[in-house]
């Protein structure tokens, strides 16, 4: 069965510094990987995805993620954090052979301080 | 992308009653899903809403408690039946088209008193 681990409940970073939110996955076969962001009292917003091709994926709001097959990781990164990036971030995986349902990690709260 | 509208956005209900949540997508989609989320926590898939047939439920969720309809390719409903305080949660509708990302509604915040 597919699964996703987000080892950090919370990540704190100062505005202007680079940020990384970690994600590792487990799936049989090649995965589809996703990052979503959730602001308070809102639904999930899609940030980026890895389906195939380049291991470095660029997404919305300046975020990017690197797919590493050997380490089964898909860490979310941004070169320079903004206070407005403070939110709850979810990594999700879908087995390509599956029925398109997503399995989500537990979420990581990102706090960017001014 | 797709825009998903969910109604109601929030509700406070008496225990023992039922609430039906509506999900409308602005264009045809292949798959529709219903998730439950405790505030600040992860999402748990309740079921996949199948167009024209019975929904596919995940372990721990049953049709009698969470009946789901999907009469066409853009609309689905989730009913939370015979509610108890343990059903207080955020319910999220999601949709996707084939090999693309899934989109989410804004959620329905349900409080059962």
XYZ file of N, CA and C in Angstrom:
681
model
N 0.853 -1.198 0.000
C 0.000 0.000 0.000
C 0.884 1.241 0.000
N 0.399 2.257 -0.662
C 1.193 3.481 -0.745
C 1.093 4.284 0.540
N 2.151 5.018 0.847
C 2.147 5.850 2.041
C 3.092 7.021 1.845
N 2.882 8.024 2.659
C 3.694 9.240 2.614
C 4.066 9.616 4.032
N 5.296 10.042 4.236
C 5.739 10.489 5.551
C 6.244 11.921 5.467
N 5.748 12.735 6.361
C 6.260 14.088 6.524
C 6.815 14.142 7.947
N 8.121 14.050 8.086
C 8.701 13.830 9.420
C 8.634 15.023 10.349
N 8.387 16.193 9.810
C 8.373 17.404 10.643
C 6.947 17.919 10.803
N 6.506 18.055 12.062
C 5.189 18.648 12.283
C 5.208 20.137 11.945
N 6.360 20.764 12.201
C 6.448 22.214 12.000
C 7.855 22.572 11.536
N 7.924 23.540 10.649
C 9.193 24.094 10.187
C 9.143 25.599 10.414
N 10.163 26.109 11.060
C 10.271 27.545 11.311
C 11.426 28.109 10.497
N 11.164 29.220 9.843
C 12.204 29.841 9.026
C 11.997 31.358 9.041
N 13.074 32.078 8.945
C 12.982 33.533 8.890
C 12.731 33.985 7.455
N 11.975 35.055 7.336
C 11.681 35.604 6.005
C 12.976 35.889 5.256
N 13.004 35.499 3.987
C 14.190 35.730 3.164
C 15.143 34.547 3.126
N 14.986 33.642 4.089
C 15.838 32.450 4.112
C 15.226 31.348 3.260
N 16.035 30.403 2.810
C 15.480 29.271 2.066
C 14.714 28.333 2.997
N 13.743 27.661 2.436
C 12.965 26.709 3.225
C 12.927 25.357 2.533
N 12.838 24.331 3.355
C 12.652 22.959 2.876
C 11.612 22.281 3.744
N 10.653 21.651 3.113
C 9.659 20.828 3.802
C 9.826 19.409 3.257
N 10.061 18.471 4.154
C 10.465 17.130 3.737
C 9.286 16.189 3.511
N 9.497 15.292 2.569
C 8.489 14.273 2.255
C 9.185 13.041 1.723
N 8.849 11.883 2.267
C 9.289 10.617 1.695
C 8.061 9.767 1.417
N 8.205 8.862 0.473
C 7.029 8.105 0.049
C 7.368 6.629 -0.075
N 6.318 5.839 -0.113
C 6.453 4.410 -0.361
C 5.313 3.996 -1.278
N 5.681 3.427 -2.416
C 4.660 3.000 -3.383
C 5.254 1.919 -4.264
N 4.433 1.006 -4.682
C 4.904 -0.006 -5.621
C 4.879 0.602 -7.008
N 5.968 0.495 -7.715
C 6.036 1.079 -9.041
C 6.410 2.551 -8.990
N 6.201 3.229 -10.089
C 6.561 4.644 -10.188
C 5.415 5.516 -9.686
N 5.748 6.520 -8.893
C 4.690 7.307 -8.261
C 4.316 8.568 -9.023
N 3.128 9.047 -8.740
C 2.763 10.430 -9.025
C 2.847 11.142 -7.666
N 3.531 12.253 -7.592
C 3.742 12.965 -6.334
C 3.228 14.392 -6.434
N 2.676 14.861 -5.332
C 2.032 16.171 -5.329
C 2.350 16.911 -4.030
N 2.341 18.234 -4.117
C 2.337 19.091 -2.946
C 1.123 20.011 -3.007
N 0.484 20.128 -1.840
C -0.649 21.028 -1.689
C -0.396 21.932 -0.489
N -1.034 23.096 -0.520
C -0.948 24.034 0.603
C -2.364 24.352 1.079
N -2.499 24.509 2.381
C -3.811 24.842 2.945
C -3.659 26.026 3.889
N -4.377 27.089 3.565
C -4.427 28.249 4.433
C -5.604 28.090 5.394
N -5.600 28.787 6.520
C -6.672 28.613 7.511
C -8.061 28.763 6.908
N -8.931 27.828 7.267
C -10.335 27.838 6.839
C -10.491 27.801 5.320
N -9.547 27.201 4.658
C -9.611 27.081 3.200
C -9.405 25.629 2.788
N -9.773 25.342 1.535
C -9.475 24.024 0.984
C -8.016 23.916 0.598
N -7.673 22.814 -0.014
C -6.290 22.605 -0.440
C -6.054 23.236 -1.808
N -4.886 23.872 -1.927
C -4.501 24.452 -3.213
C -3.321 23.668 -3.772
N -3.388 23.324 -5.023
C -2.331 22.585 -5.688
C -1.106 23.479 -5.883
N 0.067 22.951 -5.541
C 1.323 23.679 -5.738
C 2.118 23.155 -6.920
N 2.362 21.846 -6.919
C 3.166 21.263 -7.985
C 3.026 19.750 -7.976
N 3.520 19.134 -9.051
C 3.431 17.682 -9.178
C 4.646 17.137 -9.918
N 4.952 15.902 -9.620
C 5.925 15.144 -10.404
C 5.194 13.958 -11.004
N 5.260 13.873 -12.329
C 4.665 12.740 -13.024
C 5.770 11.931 -13.685
N 6.581 12.613 -14.467
C 7.698 11.986 -15.153
C 8.619 13.089 -15.634
N 9.826 12.717 -16.098
C 10.696 13.728 -16.683
C 11.674 14.311 -15.690
N 11.891 15.611 -15.786
C 12.876 16.319 -14.975
C 12.615 16.108 -13.487
N 13.678 15.807 -12.752
C 13.512 15.555 -11.324
C 13.209 16.822 -10.533
N 13.574 17.962 -11.072
C 13.287 19.234 -10.411
C 12.021 19.822 -11.021
N 11.031 19.966 -10.180
C 9.732 20.437 -10.641
C 9.484 21.831 -10.077
N 9.059 22.734 -10.934
C 8.729 24.092 -10.483
C 7.218 24.249 -10.428
N 6.773 24.973 -9.396
C 5.339 25.121 -9.221
C 4.932 26.553 -8.942
N 3.788 26.683 -8.277
C 3.215 27.994 -8.005
C 3.969 28.707 -6.890
N 3.872 30.056 -6.898
C 4.377 30.913 -5.825
C 5.871 30.749 -5.570
N 6.629 30.329 -6.566
C 8.076 30.203 -6.420
C 8.541 28.914 -5.778
N 7.630 27.990 -5.508
C 8.017 26.717 -4.914
C 8.546 25.760 -5.966
N 9.404 24.863 -5.516
C 9.909 23.798 -6.364
C 10.110 22.562 -5.511
N 10.229 21.418 -6.159
C 10.451 20.173 -5.432
C 11.354 19.289 -6.257
N 12.139 18.498 -5.545
C 13.076 17.608 -6.218
C 12.698 16.162 -5.956
N 12.463 15.447 -7.025
C 12.153 14.020 -6.947
C 13.464 13.250 -6.889
N 13.633 12.406 -5.863
C 14.823 11.587 -5.720
C 14.373 10.135 -5.565
N 14.544 9.392 -6.637
C 14.011 8.030 -6.641
C 14.776 7.127 -5.684
N 16.094 7.297 -5.615
C 16.899 6.410 -4.767
C 16.591 6.629 -3.291
N 16.271 7.858 -2.924
C 15.936 8.165 -1.533
C 14.431 8.197 -1.294
N 13.663 7.913 -2.309
C 12.184 7.968 -2.265
C 11.718 9.235 -1.569
N 12.259 10.354 -2.019
C 11.911 11.634 -1.401
C 11.387 12.614 -2.434
N 10.666 13.588 -1.945
C 10.095 14.640 -2.800
C 9.973 15.894 -1.939
N 11.099 16.468 -1.590
C 11.128 17.612 -0.684
C 10.713 18.896 -1.383
N 9.949 19.693 -0.684
C 9.482 20.985 -1.195
C 10.474 22.074 -0.787
N 10.789 22.964 -1.703
C 11.781 23.989 -1.425
C 11.341 25.331 -1.983
N 11.925 26.379 -1.380
C 11.751 27.721 -1.907
C 13.002 28.509 -1.537
N 13.588 29.229 -2.465
C 14.864 29.905 -2.198
C 14.765 31.013 -1.152
N 13.618 31.695 -1.103
C 13.482 32.834 -0.204
C 12.050 32.851 0.333
N 11.904 32.564 1.610
C 10.568 32.442 2.207
C 9.923 33.803 2.438
N 8.599 33.812 2.334
C 7.796 34.994 2.635
C 6.901 34.703 3.837
N 6.577 35.746 4.593
C 5.654 35.559 5.715
C 4.346 34.946 5.240
N 3.926 35.353 4.037
C 2.661 34.854 3.484
C 2.719 33.376 3.090
N 3.896 32.772 3.142
C 4.011 31.329 2.882
C 3.596 30.500 4.092
N 3.403 31.137 5.213
C 3.009 30.427 6.427
C 1.657 29.739 6.207
N 1.654 28.432 6.345
C 0.454 27.637 6.054
C 0.758 26.185 6.389
N -0.214 25.325 6.092
C -0.065 23.883 6.291
C 0.199 23.240 4.932
N 1.252 22.458 4.844
C 1.664 21.865 3.579
C 1.508 20.350 3.624
N 0.909 19.811 2.562
C 0.692 18.375 2.479
C 1.377 17.803 1.249
N 2.093 16.698 1.469
C 2.629 15.893 0.390
C 1.643 14.751 0.135
N 1.482 14.362 -1.122
C 0.547 13.286 -1.448
C 1.127 12.422 -2.564
N 0.728 11.168 -2.563
C 1.226 10.228 -3.564
C 0.066 9.464 -4.164
N 0.232 9.139 -5.425
C -0.748 8.306 -6.092
C -0.002 7.230 -6.846
N -0.439 6.008 -6.695
C 0.147 4.904 -7.429
C -0.349 4.984 -8.864
N 0.547 4.980 -9.824
C 0.121 5.106 -11.219
C -0.860 4.021 -11.620
N -0.747 2.891 -10.976
C -1.639 1.798 -11.332
C -2.946 1.863 -10.564
N -3.072 2.836 -9.690
C -4.240 2.919 -8.819
C -5.401 3.618 -9.470
N -6.382 3.936 -8.683
C -7.599 4.532 -9.182
C -7.653 6.031 -8.934
N -6.502 6.651 -8.970
C -6.377 8.095 -8.905
C -6.640 8.673 -7.526
N -6.875 7.855 -6.521
C -7.055 8.430 -5.205
C -5.694 8.778 -4.623
N -5.663 9.835 -3.852
C -4.439 10.317 -3.260
C -4.309 9.853 -1.811
N -3.084 9.553 -1.416
C -2.771 9.303 -0.015
C -1.934 10.473 0.473
N -2.363 11.083 1.558
C -1.728 12.289 2.054
C -0.813 12.005 3.235
N 0.229 12.821 3.353
C 1.025 12.825 4.563
C 0.285 13.538 5.678
N 0.918 13.584 6.828
C 0.285 14.165 8.008
C 0.308 15.684 8.016
N 1.059 16.255 7.093
C 1.101 17.706 7.005
C 2.248 18.306 7.808
N 2.769 19.410 7.304
C 3.828 20.170 7.988
C 3.398 21.626 8.038
N 3.399 22.166 9.247
C 3.055 23.581 9.380
C 4.308 24.407 9.192
N 4.256 25.306 8.263
C 5.380 26.211 7.985
C 5.085 27.561 8.618
N 6.010 28.015 9.449
C 5.885 29.338 10.057
C 7.069 30.185 9.613
N 6.780 31.262 8.919
C 7.815 32.167 8.455
C 7.734 33.435 9.291
N 8.805 33.729 9.980
C 8.815 34.899 10.871
C 9.400 36.110 10.147
N 8.875 37.297 10.474
C 9.359 38.512 9.798
C 10.813 38.817 10.139
N -7.381 23.747 -14.987
C -7.833 23.556 -13.624
C -9.359 23.474 -13.576
N -9.881 23.187 -12.409
C -11.329 23.115 -12.221
C -11.673 23.866 -10.945
N -12.838 24.496 -10.978
C -13.319 25.199 -9.792
C -14.409 24.353 -9.158
N -14.253 24.103 -7.871
C -15.194 23.256 -7.150
C -15.921 24.090 -6.110
N -17.232 24.045 -6.155
C -18.062 24.770 -5.194
C -18.721 23.771 -4.259
N -18.593 24.025 -2.973
C -19.169 23.156 -1.976
C -20.182 23.932 -1.162
N -21.314 23.292 -0.888
C -22.329 23.919 -0.055
C -22.885 22.920 0.938
N -23.159 23.291 2.176
C -22.849 24.585 2.779
C -21.375 24.694 3.147
N -20.923 25.884 3.461
C -19.526 26.055 3.878
C -19.344 25.649 5.337
N -20.404 25.791 6.092
C -20.380 25.350 7.492
C -21.798 25.140 7.980
N -21.911 24.314 9.006
C -23.225 24.080 9.597
C -23.057 23.537 11.003
N -24.038 23.845 11.811
C -24.117 23.287 13.166
C -25.398 22.462 13.205
N -25.256 21.192 13.537
C -26.390 20.270 13.451
C -26.624 19.571 14.782
N -27.858 19.179 14.971
C -28.224 18.413 16.158
C -27.863 16.950 15.957
N -27.433 16.305 17.018
C -27.135 14.873 16.915
C -28.389 14.114 16.508
N -28.180 13.056 15.738
C -29.280 12.238 15.261
C -29.868 12.687 13.937
N -29.513 13.877 13.495
C -30.002 14.373 12.207
C -29.009 14.048 11.098
N -29.357 14.404 9.878
C -28.494 14.163 8.723
C -28.224 15.477 7.995
N -27.081 15.557 7.354
C -26.716 16.729 6.567
C -26.217 16.267 5.208
N -26.706 16.892 4.163
C -26.232 16.595 2.820
C -25.368 17.745 2.317
N -24.161 17.403 1.879
C -23.204 18.370 1.356
C -23.168 18.232 -0.166
N -23.217 19.357 -0.844
C -23.214 19.341 -2.290
C -21.865 19.785 -2.842
N -21.478 19.175 -3.935
C -20.213 19.508 -4.600
C -20.474 19.667 -6.092
N -20.197 20.855 -6.613
C -20.421 21.163 -8.024
C -19.099 21.571 -8.663
N -18.744 20.908 -9.761
C -17.528 21.234 -10.494
C -17.910 22.014 -11.746
N -17.063 22.964 -12.126
C -17.431 23.844 -13.247
C -17.189 23.215 -14.608
N -16.648 21.991 -14.647
C -16.436 21.288 -15.902
C -16.421 19.786 -15.630
N -16.531 19.004 -16.679
C -16.606 17.550 -16.495
C -15.283 17.005 -15.969
N -15.390 16.097 -15.030
C -14.220 15.464 -14.450
C -14.401 13.958 -14.472
N -13.273 13.273 -14.397
C -13.317 11.819 -14.421
C -13.681 11.267 -13.050
N -12.976 11.766 -12.043
C -13.109 11.197 -10.709
C -13.551 12.279 -9.725
N -14.368 11.851 -8.758
C -14.719 12.719 -7.641
C -14.542 11.941 -6.352
N -14.075 12.634 -5.319
C -13.753 11.996 -4.051
C -14.290 12.834 -2.890
N -14.500 12.158 -1.792
C -14.874 12.845 -0.545
C -13.858 12.489 0.539
N -13.362 13.546 1.202
C -12.378 13.392 2.272
C -12.944 13.979 3.568
N -12.367 13.532 4.662
C -12.656 14.117 5.973
C -11.336 14.604 6.559
N -11.401 15.759 7.212
C -10.195 16.333 7.818
C -10.525 16.972 9.145
N -9.841 16.545 10.187
C -9.911 17.264 11.443
C -9.063 18.523 11.290
N -9.498 19.646 11.841
C -8.758 20.898 11.653
C -7.273 20.752 11.960
N -6.445 21.158 11.020
C -5.008 21.112 11.206
C -4.388 19.744 11.048
N -5.185 18.768 10.659
C -4.662 17.414 10.516
C -4.767 16.942 9.072
N -4.377 15.704 8.847
C -4.323 15.182 7.488
C -5.717 14.837 6.971
N -5.760 14.494 5.702
C -7.013 14.134 5.061
C -7.160 12.622 5.023
N -8.374 12.169 5.275
C -8.706 10.756 5.188
C -9.766 10.579 4.114
N -9.500 9.698 3.170
C -10.445 9.465 2.095
C -11.636 8.670 2.616
N -12.834 9.190 2.367
C -14.049 8.481 2.739
C -14.445 7.511 1.628
N -14.538 8.054 0.410
C -15.010 7.236 -0.709
C -14.736 7.919 -2.027
N -14.752 7.109 -3.072
C -14.720 7.591 -4.449
C -16.146 7.589 -4.968
N -16.582 8.738 -5.464
C -17.939 8.849 -6.000
C -17.931 8.437 -7.463
N -18.635 7.379 -7.789
C -18.659 6.848 -9.145
C -19.908 7.318 -9.865
N -19.730 7.806 -11.069
C -20.856 8.318 -11.826
C -21.771 7.190 -12.255
N -23.018 7.246 -11.833
C -24.009 6.274 -12.252
C -23.957 4.938 -11.533
N -23.131 4.823 -10.527
C -23.069 3.572 -9.769
C -22.713 3.854 -8.319
N -22.708 2.806 -7.513
C -22.459 2.971 -6.085
C -21.037 3.445 -5.832
N -20.875 4.250 -4.813
C -19.556 4.757 -4.449
C -18.675 3.624 -3.920
N -17.367 3.846 -3.998
C -16.387 2.892 -3.474
C -15.867 3.431 -2.151
N -16.155 2.736 -1.069
C -15.830 3.224 0.269
C -14.497 2.668 0.752
N -13.807 3.498 1.525
C -12.561 3.084 2.148
C -12.877 2.339 3.442
N -11.870 1.632 3.906
C -12.028 0.882 5.137
C -12.431 1.818 6.277
N -13.454 1.427 7.002
C -13.920 2.219 8.130
C -15.084 3.140 7.808
N -15.454 3.192 6.557
C -16.572 4.039 6.126
C -17.603 3.177 5.406
N -18.874 3.387 5.740
C -19.925 2.550 5.170
C -21.013 3.407 4.553
N -21.704 2.785 3.608
C -22.707 3.497 2.835
C -23.860 3.978 3.701
N -24.239 3.213 4.704
C -25.380 3.613 5.528
C -25.095 4.908 6.284
N -23.852 5.117 6.644
C -23.466 6.315 7.398
C -23.157 7.488 6.464
N -22.554 7.191 5.335
C -22.118 8.228 4.399
C -22.623 7.940 2.978
N -23.918 7.978 2.759
C -24.397 7.749 1.397
C -23.919 8.848 0.458
N -23.522 8.427 -0.726
C -22.961 9.338 -1.726
C -23.709 9.166 -3.030
N -23.982 10.268 -3.689
C -24.559 10.205 -5.031
C -23.655 10.937 -6.007
N -23.690 10.489 -7.253
C -23.009 11.207 -8.335
C -23.818 10.976 -9.606
N -24.815 11.810 -9.816
C -25.718 11.596 -10.949
C -25.122 11.953 -12.309
N -24.084 12.784 -12.320
C -23.463 13.159 -13.597
C -21.984 13.450 -13.374
N -21.319 13.969 -14.401
C -19.867 14.134 -14.350
C -19.417 15.394 -13.632
N -20.354 16.201 -13.147
C -19.958 17.461 -12.513
C -20.532 17.650 -11.113
N -21.296 16.714 -10.592
C -22.009 16.934 -9.341
C -22.002 15.687 -8.477
N -21.828 15.921 -7.159
C -21.881 14.823 -6.214
C -22.405 15.342 -4.882
N -23.010 14.456 -4.115
C -23.419 14.795 -2.763
C -22.915 13.752 -1.786
N -22.628 14.213 -0.586
C -22.269 13.349 0.534
C -23.253 13.650 1.650
N -23.877 12.616 2.182
C -24.759 12.777 3.333
C -24.081 12.180 4.552
N -24.077 12.926 5.625
C -23.605 12.411 6.911
C -24.865 12.093 7.712
N -25.085 10.813 7.967
C -26.362 10.361 8.523
C -26.272 10.124 10.021
N -27.421 10.304 10.681
C -27.524 9.994 12.105
C -26.282 10.517 12.845
N -26.079 11.809 12.771
C -24.833 12.413 13.231
C -24.643 12.344 14.735
N -23.390 12.219 15.123
C -22.973 12.291 16.517
C -21.841 13.307 16.603
N -21.488 13.750 17.807
C -20.389 14.727 17.922
C -19.085 14.256 17.276
N -18.882 12.941 17.198
C -17.655 12.415 16.580
C -17.594 12.711 15.081
N -18.716 13.044 14.498
C -18.737 13.388 13.071
C -18.327 14.832 12.817
N -18.135 15.595 13.864
C -17.692 16.983 13.695
C -16.327 16.981 13.020
N -16.256 17.639 11.885
C -15.042 17.589 11.087
C -15.199 18.529 9.902
N -14.175 18.582 9.079
C -14.257 19.285 7.799
C -14.378 18.228 6.707
N -15.346 18.402 5.841
C -15.564 17.465 4.748
C -15.192 18.166 3.444
N -14.330 17.511 2.665
C -13.791 18.117 1.455
C -14.144 17.287 0.234
N -14.598 17.955 -0.789
C -14.844 17.336 -2.084
C -13.621 17.561 -2.963
N -13.283 16.568 -3.771
C -12.129 16.659 -4.659
C -12.497 16.077 -6.017
N -11.837 16.569 -7.061
C -12.111 16.071 -8.411
C -10.827 16.057 -9.221
N -10.760 15.155 -10.174
C -9.590 15.111 -11.057
C -10.002 14.587 -12.430
N -9.144 14.854 -13.396
C -9.347 14.352 -14.769
C -8.133 13.521 -15.148
N -8.283 12.231 -15.215
C -7.216 11.373 -15.695
C -5.914 11.611 -14.948
N -4.845 11.750 -15.682
C -3.529 11.857 -15.083
C -3.146 13.297 -14.785
N -3.996 13.972 -14.035
C -3.692 15.343 -13.641
C -3.872 15.464 -12.140
N -3.541 16.639 -11.638
C -3.702 16.862 -10.213
C -5.172 16.905 -9.825
N -5.434 16.656 -8.559
C -6.783 16.765 -8.022
C -7.011 18.184 -7.510
N -8.253 18.634 -7.619
C -8.644 19.952 -7.120
C -9.627 19.762 -5.979
N -9.651 20.752 -5.096
C -10.439 20.621 -3.889
C -11.410 21.781 -3.736
N -12.557 21.465 -3.156
C -13.472 22.498 -2.738
C -12.962 23.159 -1.466
N -13.685 24.196 -1.041
C -13.277 24.940 0.142
C -13.587 24.194 1.428
N -14.379 23.152 1.331
C -14.674 22.364 2.518
C -15.963 22.782 3.199
N -16.517 21.843 3.944
C -17.699 22.082 4.779
C -17.323 21.780 6.217
N -17.393 22.804 7.040
C -17.058 22.622 8.458
C -18.332 22.259 9.199
N -18.360 21.040 9.691
C -19.551 20.510 10.366
C -19.304 20.404 11.857
N -20.229 20.952 12.623
C -20.202 20.814 14.075
C -21.498 20.146 14.489
N -21.379 19.057 15.244
C -22.557 18.328 15.719
C -22.678 18.540 17.226
N -23.845 19.028 17.644
C -24.034 19.332 19.075
C -25.111 18.432 19.678
